[in-house]
Amino acid sequence: MPPDSRTPTSRGRLRSRRWPLLVWVLVLALWIVVSGRSAAGPSLSFAAAHAYSTGAEPVSVAVADLDRNGKPDLLTANRDANSVSVLLNAGTGFASKVDYAVGEAPASLAVADLNGDSSPDVAVANQSEAGISLLLNDGNGGFFRFGVPTIGVPDSVAIADLNGDGWADFVNANSSVGESTVSVHFNRGLGSFPIEDNAPVGAAPSAVALADLNGDGAPEIVTSNADDNSVSVLLNHGKEAFGVKTDFATGAGPAALAIGDLTGDGKPDLVTANASDDSISLLPGTGDGAFGPKRDVPVGDVPAAVAIRDLNGDGKLDVAVANFGSDTVTALLGRGDGGFLAKLSYRTGDSPGSLALGDLNVDGRLDLAVADAGASAVSTHLGSAAACDVQNVVRSQLAAAKRTLAAAGCVTGKLKRVYSKRVPKGAVISQRPGFGAVLPRSRRVELVVSLGRKGH
C-alpha cells in the first residue's frame, strides 16, 4: 500500500508497533547513563574558596558547634601567634576571629566536652613547652584557659574516653630530643588531668589518634612516627592499662594519620600522609589491632594532613589529603574495597597544613576547612552540585581525561585534534581553562588532543 493511502487507523497501528521498540531504546539509554554514573560514583565539586583571617601560621584546624546553635564553627591553632583563633558561624559565612592565648608554638588541637557541661572544649599541644593548654567553653563559644603539664614536649593531642567512665580523657605524643612517647591523661574531674601513663612509641611521633581497633569497645592509641617510617599501636587492655607498642611500616616521613574502614570488611583501616615521599599509605586492618602490609598511593607534594569521610555521598569512605608543598587538597574517591575510583585535586591557599570536614553551611553536603599556614587564614570550600572544579588532564589519554573531569563535576566541550611530535596519540596536549578554575557546570572544558606524529 502506498504511504499516502494509509488510513488514520492503519497509521495508528504502525505507531503503536513502534512504541515498544522506542521504549526499550530509551530504557537502554537510561540504563547506560545510570550504569556509568554508578560505576564512577557521584562527582565531587566545591564552590570557589573563601578565606578568613586567623592568627599567624595556622597549622591545625577543627570544626565544631562551639556555641551550640546548630551551625558548625571553626578554630585554628596558630603556631607563630601562640594562640587559637575561633570563628563563629554567622549563617552566611564566618565572623571575624577571636583569639585566645595558649602556650608556645601550638601545633595541634582536639575538641570534645572535657568537663561534662555538654559544650565543646579544646585541648592544644604546645610544641615549644612541656604542656597542654585546655580552653574550657563558657557555653557561648567563649573560652577560659588553664594548663596541664606534660612529661615531654607535645606535638599532637587526641581525645576519647579511654577507660569507659563517661569522661573524655586525652593523649599527647611527645617527640622532643630523646623523647618518643605518648602520655595518657585520665580525666579525674574538677579540671584534673594527671599523667598516669607514659609509654614509648616509634621515633618522633608526629600525630596521635584514638580508635577501637579490635572491637572490644575500648580505644587503642596509634601514632605516626616520622623518623622511622612507621605507626605504633598500643592496645587498650582495660583497667587503665595499655600494652607495649607494635610497629607497622608506612611510607617515608608519616606526618599525619586517620582511621576508617576503607576496605568495607567492618575492620578499621589506617591511612598515613607521608610527607617525605608524597604519598599516603593504606594499611588494612585485621580486626585485632594489627594491620596488613601497606599500599602506597601518590598524592600531592608534602602531604601534611589526612582525613577519612564519605566525601561524595555514595556510601563509601574516601580520603582527603592536604598537600603543604603544592597548595592543594587531594581527594581519593573510595571504591569500597580499599581501591580508589578517582584522584582529584583542588586549589587551596598558601601552604595548607591541616584540614577538617563538616557541613559548614548546613545544606546536607560535606565541606572542607583548610588551614593555610602561609596565608594566616582558614579557607572554606563548600560542597556544590552546581560547580565544576577543573582538573589538570594534560598528558592524560582522552578517555581518562573525560572520566577525571566528570568526577569533578565538569563536562568536556569542544575537542580539537592536532599533530604533535611530543605528545602521544590520543593524549591531551592542552586544556582551557586550566587546573584550579571553578566554573558553573553549564560551562565546558575544551581540550586539544594529539593525533601523534604526522605521517605515523
Coordinates of C-alpha atoms in Angstrom, one line a residue:
M1 CA 0.0 0.0 0.0
P2 CA 1.5 3.4 -0.9
P3 CA 2.2 5.7 2.0
D4 CA -0.4 8.3 1.1
S5 CA -3.2 5.6 1.0
R6 CA -2.8 4.7 4.7
T7 CA -5.9 5.3 6.8
P8 CA -5.6 7.1 10.1
T9 CA -6.4 3.7 11.8
S10 CA -3.5 1.9 10.0
R11 CA -1.1 4.7 10.8
G12 CA -2.1 4.5 14.5
R13 CA -1.4 0.7 14.4
L14 CA 2.1 1.4 13.0
R15 CA 2.8 3.9 15.7
S16 CA 1.7 1.5 18.4
R17 CA 4.0 -1.1 17.0
R18 CA 6.9 1.3 17.1
W19 CA 6.3 2.3 20.8
P20 CA 7.7 -0.8 22.5
L21 CA 10.9 -0.5 20.5
L22 CA 11.2 3.2 21.3
V23 CA 10.6 2.5 25.0
W24 CA 13.3 -0.2 25.1
V25 CA 15.8 2.2 23.4
L26 CA 15.0 4.9 26.0
V27 CA 15.3 2.4 28.8
L28 CA 18.6 1.1 27.5
A29 CA 20.0 4.7 27.1
L30 CA 18.9 5.5 30.7
W31 CA 20.5 2.3 31.9
I32 CA 23.8 3.2 30.2
V33 CA 23.7 6.6 31.8
V34 CA 22.9 5.4 35.3
S35 CA 25.4 2.5 35.0
G36 CA 28.1 4.9 34.0
R37 CA 27.3 7.1 37.0
S38 CA 27.2 4.3 39.5
A39 CA 30.5 2.9 38.1
A40 CA 32.2 6.2 38.6
G41 CA 30.2 7.3 41.7
P42 CA 28.8 10.8 42.2
S43 CA 31.0 13.7 41.4
L44 CA 32.8 15.8 43.9
S45 CA 33.0 19.5 43.4
F46 CA 33.3 22.6 45.6
A47 CA 32.4 26.2 45.1
A48 CA 35.1 28.8 44.9
A49 CA 37.0 29.0 48.2
H50 CA 36.5 31.8 50.7
A51 CA 39.4 32.8 53.1
Y52 CA 39.1 34.1 56.6
S53 CA 41.9 35.6 58.6
T54 CA 43.4 33.7 61.6
G55 CA 46.4 34.2 63.8
A56 CA 49.9 33.8 62.3
E57 CA 50.7 30.4 60.8
P58 CA 47.6 28.2 61.5
V59 CA 48.8 24.6 61.5
S60 CA 45.8 22.8 62.8
V61 CA 42.0 23.3 62.2
A62 CA 38.9 21.8 63.6
V63 CA 35.1 22.1 63.0
A64 CA 32.7 22.0 66.0
D65 CA 29.5 23.7 67.1
L66 CA 31.1 25.8 69.8
D67 CA 28.1 28.0 70.7
R68 CA 25.5 25.1 70.3
N69 CA 23.3 27.0 67.8
G70 CA 23.3 24.1 65.3
K71 CA 25.9 25.7 63.0
P72 CA 29.5 24.4 62.9
D73 CA 32.2 26.8 63.8
L74 CA 35.9 26.9 63.0
L75 CA 39.0 27.1 65.2
T76 CA 42.7 27.0 64.4
A77 CA 45.9 26.6 66.3
N78 CA 48.3 29.4 65.3
R79 CA 52.0 28.4 65.8
D80 CA 53.6 31.8 65.3
A81 CA 51.0 33.7 67.3
N82 CA 50.8 31.3 70.3
S83 CA 47.0 31.5 70.0
V84 CA 43.8 29.7 69.0
S85 CA 41.5 31.6 66.6
V86 CA 37.8 31.0 67.0
L87 CA 35.5 31.9 64.1
L88 CA 31.8 31.6 64.9
N89 CA 29.4 30.6 62.1
A90 CA 27.2 33.6 61.2
G91 CA 25.0 31.5 58.8
T92 CA 26.1 33.4 55.7
G93 CA 29.8 32.9 56.5
F94 CA 32.1 33.2 59.5
A95 CA 32.5 36.1 61.9
S96 CA 35.9 37.7 62.4
K97 CA 38.3 35.7 64.5
V98 CA 38.5 35.9 68.3
D99 CA 42.0 34.9 69.6
Y100 CA 42.8 33.1 72.8
A101 CA 46.3 32.9 74.1
V102 CA 47.8 29.4 74.7
G103 CA 51.3 28.0 75.2
E104 CA 54.3 28.4 72.9
A105 CA 54.1 27.1 69.3
P106 CA 50.7 25.4 69.4
A107 CA 50.9 22.6 66.8
S108 CA 47.7 20.5 67.3
L109 CA 44.2 20.8 68.7
A110 CA 41.4 18.5 69.6
V111 CA 37.8 19.3 70.5
A112 CA 35.5 17.5 72.9
D113 CA 33.5 18.1 76.1
L114 CA 36.1 17.7 78.8
N115 CA 34.1 18.9 81.9
G116 CA 30.7 17.4 81.3
D117 CA 28.7 20.5 80.6
S118 CA 27.8 19.5 77.1
S119 CA 29.8 22.3 75.5
P120 CA 32.9 21.5 73.3
D121 CA 36.2 22.3 74.9
V122 CA 39.6 22.4 73.3
A123 CA 42.9 20.7 74.1
V124 CA 46.0 22.3 72.5
A125 CA 49.5 20.7 72.2
N126 CA 52.2 23.3 72.6
Q127 CA 55.3 22.3 70.7
S128 CA 57.8 24.5 72.5
E129 CA 56.9 23.9 76.1
A130 CA 56.0 20.9 78.2
G131 CA 52.3 21.5 78.5
I132 CA 48.8 21.2 77.1
S133 CA 46.6 24.2 77.1
L134 CA 42.9 23.5 77.9
L135 CA 40.3 26.0 76.7
L136 CA 37.1 25.5 78.6
N137 CA 33.9 26.7 76.9
D138 CA 31.6 29.1 78.7
G139 CA 28.7 27.7 76.7
N140 CA 28.5 30.5 74.2
G141 CA 31.7 29.9 72.3
G142 CA 33.9 31.9 74.6
F143 CA 36.8 30.2 76.4
F144 CA 39.0 30.5 79.5
R145 CA 42.3 28.7 79.8
F146 CA 44.3 26.6 82.2
G147 CA 47.4 24.5 81.6
V148 CA 48.2 20.8 82.1
P149 CA 51.8 19.8 82.4
T150 CA 53.3 17.0 80.3
I151 CA 56.5 15.0 80.6
G152 CA 57.8 15.7 77.1
V153 CA 57.1 18.4 74.6
P154 CA 53.8 17.5 72.9
D155 CA 53.5 17.5 69.1
S156 CA 49.9 16.4 68.9
V157 CA 46.8 15.6 71.0
A158 CA 43.7 13.4 70.7
I159 CA 40.6 13.0 72.9
A160 CA 38.5 9.9 73.8
D161 CA 37.0 8.1 76.8
L162 CA 39.8 5.6 77.3
N163 CA 38.6 3.9 80.5
G164 CA 34.8 3.8 79.9
D165 CA 33.9 6.0 82.8
G166 CA 31.9 8.5 80.6
W167 CA 34.6 11.2 80.9
A168 CA 36.8 12.4 78.0
D169 CA 40.5 11.7 78.5
F170 CA 43.3 12.8 76.3
V171 CA 46.7 11.6 75.0
N172 CA 49.6 13.6 73.7
A173 CA 52.5 12.4 71.6
N174 CA 55.9 13.7 72.6
S175 CA 58.8 14.0 70.2
S176 CA 61.4 16.3 71.9
V177 CA 65.1 15.3 71.9
G178 CA 65.4 11.8 73.4
E179 CA 61.6 11.6 74.0
S180 CA 59.4 9.5 71.7
T181 CA 56.5 8.6 73.9
V182 CA 52.8 9.1 74.4
S183 CA 51.4 10.5 77.7
V184 CA 48.0 9.4 78.9
H185 CA 45.9 11.8 81.0
F186 CA 42.8 10.3 82.5
N187 CA 40.0 12.7 83.4
R188 CA 39.6 12.8 87.2
G189 CA 37.0 15.6 87.1
L190 CA 37.2 19.1 88.5
G191 CA 39.9 20.0 85.9
S192 CA 42.3 17.3 87.0
F193 CA 44.2 15.5 84.2
P194 CA 47.3 13.9 85.8
I195 CA 49.8 12.0 83.7
E196 CA 49.2 8.4 84.6
D197 CA 51.0 6.5 81.8
N198 CA 53.9 7.4 79.7
A199 CA 54.7 4.8 77.1
P200 CA 57.4 4.6 74.4
V201 CA 56.4 4.6 70.7
G202 CA 58.3 4.9 67.4
A203 CA 60.8 7.7 66.7
A204 CA 59.5 11.2 66.5
P205 CA 55.7 10.6 66.8
S206 CA 54.2 13.3 64.6
A207 CA 50.5 12.6 65.2
V208 CA 48.3 10.5 67.6
A209 CA 44.8 9.0 67.1
L210 CA 42.5 7.0 69.3
A211 CA 40.1 4.4 68.0
D212 CA 38.8 0.9 68.8
L213 CA 40.8 -1.4 66.6
N214 CA 39.8 -4.8 67.9
G215 CA 36.1 -4.4 68.6
D216 CA 36.1 -4.6 72.4
G217 CA 34.7 -1.0 72.8
A218 CA 37.9 0.4 74.2
P219 CA 40.0 2.9 72.1
E220 CA 43.6 2.0 71.3
I221 CA 46.4 4.5 70.9
V222 CA 48.0 4.9 67.4
T223 CA 50.9 7.2 66.5
S224 CA 52.6 8.0 63.2
N225 CA 56.3 8.1 63.6
A226 CA 58.1 10.5 61.2
D227 CA 61.7 9.3 61.8
D228 CA 61.3 5.6 61.5
N229 CA 58.6 5.4 58.8
S230 CA 56.1 3.5 61.0
V231 CA 53.0 3.6 63.0
S232 CA 52.9 2.3 66.6
V233 CA 49.8 0.6 68.1
L234 CA 49.2 0.3 71.8
L235 CA 46.3 -2.0 72.7
N236 CA 43.9 -0.9 75.4
H237 CA 43.8 -3.7 78.0
G238 CA 41.2 -2.0 80.2
K239 CA 41.6 -1.0 83.8
E240 CA 43.6 2.0 82.5
A241 CA 46.5 -0.2 81.1
F242 CA 48.0 -0.2 77.7
G243 CA 50.2 -2.8 76.0
V244 CA 53.6 -2.5 74.6
K245 CA 53.8 -0.9 71.2
T246 CA 53.6 -2.9 68.0
D247 CA 55.0 -1.1 64.9
F248 CA 53.9 -1.4 61.3
A249 CA 55.7 0.0 58.2
T250 CA 54.5 3.1 56.3
G251 CA 55.8 5.3 53.6
A252 CA 58.5 7.9 54.3
G253 CA 58.0 10.5 56.9
P254 CA 54.4 9.9 58.0
A255 CA 53.2 13.3 59.2
A256 CA 49.6 12.5 60.0
L257 CA 47.2 9.6 60.2
A258 CA 43.5 8.8 60.0
I259 CA 41.4 5.7 60.8
G260 CA 38.3 4.3 58.9
D261 CA 37.0 1.2 57.2
L262 CA 38.1 1.8 53.6
T263 CA 38.1 -1.9 52.6
G264 CA 34.5 -2.4 53.6
D265 CA 35.1 -5.5 55.7
G266 CA 34.0 -3.9 59.0
K267 CA 37.5 -3.6 60.3
P268 CA 39.2 -0.3 60.9
D269 CA 42.0 0.5 58.4
L270 CA 44.8 3.1 58.8
V271 CA 46.0 5.8 56.4
T272 CA 49.1 7.9 56.9
A273 CA 50.1 11.1 55.0
N274 CA 53.8 10.6 54.1
A275 CA 55.5 14.0 53.8
S276 CA 58.8 12.7 52.5
D277 CA 57.6 10.6 49.6
D278 CA 54.4 12.5 48.5
S279 CA 52.1 9.6 49.2
I280 CA 49.6 8.1 51.5
S281 CA 49.9 4.6 52.9
L282 CA 46.8 2.4 53.3
L283 CA 47.3 -0.3 56.0
P284 CA 44.3 -2.7 56.0
G285 CA 43.1 -3.7 59.5
T286 CA 42.9 -7.3 60.6
G287 CA 40.3 -6.6 63.3
D288 CA 42.5 -7.5 66.2
G289 CA 44.6 -4.3 66.4
A290 CA 47.1 -5.3 63.8
F291 CA 47.5 -4.2 60.2
G292 CA 48.5 -5.9 56.9
P293 CA 51.2 -4.7 54.6
K294 CA 50.9 -1.1 53.4
R295 CA 49.8 0.0 49.9
D296 CA 51.1 3.4 48.8
V297 CA 49.2 5.8 46.6
P298 CA 50.8 9.1 45.3
V299 CA 49.1 12.4 46.2
G300 CA 50.4 16.0 46.1
D301 CA 53.7 17.5 47.3
V302 CA 54.5 17.2 51.0
P303 CA 51.2 15.8 52.3
A304 CA 50.8 17.1 55.8
A305 CA 47.2 16.1 56.9
V306 CA 44.7 13.4 56.1
A307 CA 41.0 12.7 56.9
I308 CA 38.6 9.9 56.0
R309 CA 35.0 10.6 55.3
D310 CA 32.4 9.8 52.6
L311 CA 33.1 12.9 50.5
N312 CA 30.7 12.4 47.6
G313 CA 27.8 10.8 49.3
D314 CA 28.0 7.3 47.6
G315 CA 28.1 5.4 50.9
K316 CA 31.8 4.6 50.6
L317 CA 34.6 6.2 52.5
D318 CA 37.0 8.5 50.7
V319 CA 40.4 10.1 51.7
A320 CA 41.2 13.8 51.7
V321 CA 44.8 15.0 52.0
A322 CA 46.2 18.5 52.5
N323 CA 49.4 18.9 50.4
F324 CA 51.6 21.5 52.1
G325 CA 54.1 21.7 49.2
S326 CA 51.7 22.0 46.2
D327 CA 48.9 24.2 47.8
T328 CA 46.3 21.6 47.0
V329 CA 43.9 19.1 48.6
T330 CA 43.8 15.7 47.0
A331 CA 40.6 13.6 47.2
L332 CA 40.8 9.9 46.6
L333 CA 37.3 8.6 45.9
G334 CA 36.9 5.2 47.5
R335 CA 35.7 2.1 45.7
G336 CA 34.6 0.4 49.0
D337 CA 37.2 -2.4 48.7
G338 CA 40.4 -0.4 49.5
G339 CA 40.9 0.8 46.0
F340 CA 40.1 4.2 44.5
L341 CA 38.0 5.3 41.6
A342 CA 39.5 8.7 41.0
K343 CA 42.2 11.1 42.3
L344 CA 41.1 14.7 42.2
S345 CA 42.9 17.9 43.2
Y346 CA 41.6 21.3 44.4
R347 CA 43.4 24.5 44.8
T348 CA 43.9 25.9 48.4
G349 CA 45.6 28.9 49.9
D350 CA 49.4 29.1 50.7
S351 CA 50.9 26.0 52.4
P352 CA 47.9 24.0 53.7
G353 CA 49.0 22.2 56.8
S354 CA 45.7 20.8 58.1
L355 CA 42.1 20.1 57.0
A356 CA 38.8 19.4 58.7
L357 CA 35.5 18.2 57.3
G358 CA 31.9 19.2 58.2
D359 CA 28.7 20.6 56.8
L360 CA 29.6 24.2 57.3
N361 CA 26.5 25.8 55.7
V362 CA 24.1 23.1 56.8
D363 CA 22.9 22.1 53.3
G364 CA 23.5 18.4 53.7
R365 CA 26.7 18.4 51.7
L366 CA 30.2 17.9 53.2
D367 CA 32.5 20.9 53.1
L368 CA 36.2 21.4 53.6
A369 CA 38.0 23.8 56.0
V370 CA 41.7 24.2 55.3
A371 CA 44.3 25.8 57.5
D372 CA 46.5 27.8 55.0
A373 CA 49.6 28.3 57.2
G374 CA 51.4 30.5 54.7
A375 CA 48.4 32.9 54.3
S376 CA 47.5 33.1 58.0
A377 CA 44.0 32.1 57.0
V378 CA 41.5 29.3 57.0
S379 CA 39.7 28.7 53.7
T380 CA 36.3 27.1 53.3
H381 CA 35.4 25.0 50.3
L382 CA 31.7 24.5 50.2
G383 CA 30.4 21.3 48.5
S384 CA 28.4 22.2 45.5
A385 CA 26.3 20.3 42.9
A386 CA 26.5 23.3 40.6
A387 CA 30.3 23.7 40.3
C388 CA 33.0 22.2 38.1
D389 CA 36.5 22.1 39.6
V390 CA 38.8 21.9 36.6
Q391 CA 41.4 19.2 36.9
N392 CA 44.8 19.0 35.2
V393 CA 44.3 16.4 32.5
V394 CA 47.2 17.4 30.2
R395 CA 49.1 14.3 29.0
S396 CA 46.2 12.1 30.1
Q397 CA 44.6 9.9 27.4
L398 CA 41.3 11.3 26.3
A399 CA 39.1 8.7 27.9
A400 CA 40.8 9.0 31.2
A401 CA 40.7 12.9 31.0
K402 CA 36.9 12.8 30.4
R403 CA 36.5 10.5 33.4
T404 CA 38.6 12.7 35.7
L405 CA 36.8 15.9 34.6
A406 CA 33.4 14.2 35.1
A407 CA 34.3 13.1 38.6
A408 CA 34.9 16.8 39.4
G409 CA 31.6 17.9 38.0
C410 CA 32.9 19.1 34.7
V411 CA 31.7 18.5 31.1
T412 CA 34.1 18.0 28.2
G413 CA 33.4 20.6 25.5
K414 CA 34.9 21.2 22.0
L415 CA 37.7 18.8 21.0
K416 CA 40.5 19.9 18.7
R417 CA 42.8 17.3 17.3
V418 CA 46.3 18.3 16.0
Y419 CA 49.6 16.5 15.2
S420 CA 52.3 16.5 17.8
K421 CA 55.9 15.3 17.9
R422 CA 56.0 15.2 21.7
V423 CA 52.6 14.1 23.0
P424 CA 51.4 10.6 22.3
K425 CA 48.4 9.9 20.1
G426 CA 45.2 10.3 22.0
A427 CA 46.6 12.2 24.9
V428 CA 45.6 15.8 25.9
I429 CA 48.1 18.5 24.7
S430 CA 46.4 21.4 26.4
Q431 CA 43.1 22.5 28.0
R432 CA 41.1 25.6 28.6
P433 CA 40.5 26.7 31.3
G434 CA 43.5 25.4 33.3
F435 CA 43.7 23.5 36.5
G436 CA 42.1 25.2 39.5
A437 CA 39.4 27.1 37.8
V438 CA 36.0 26.8 39.3
L439 CA 33.2 27.0 36.8
P440 CA 29.4 26.6 36.7
R441 CA 28.5 23.1 35.5
S442 CA 27.0 24.5 32.3
R443 CA 30.5 25.7 31.2
R444 CA 32.6 23.2 29.3
V445 CA 36.3 22.4 29.4
E446 CA 37.8 22.4 25.9
L447 CA 40.7 20.0 25.1
V448 CA 43.3 19.8 22.4
V449 CA 44.1 16.1 21.7
S450 CA 47.2 14.7 19.9
L451 CA 47.0 12.9 16.6
G452 CA 50.5 11.7 17.1
R453 CA 53.4 12.4 14.7
K454 CA 52.2 13.4 11.2
G455 CA 52.7 10.5 8.8
H456 CA 52.9 7.9 11.6

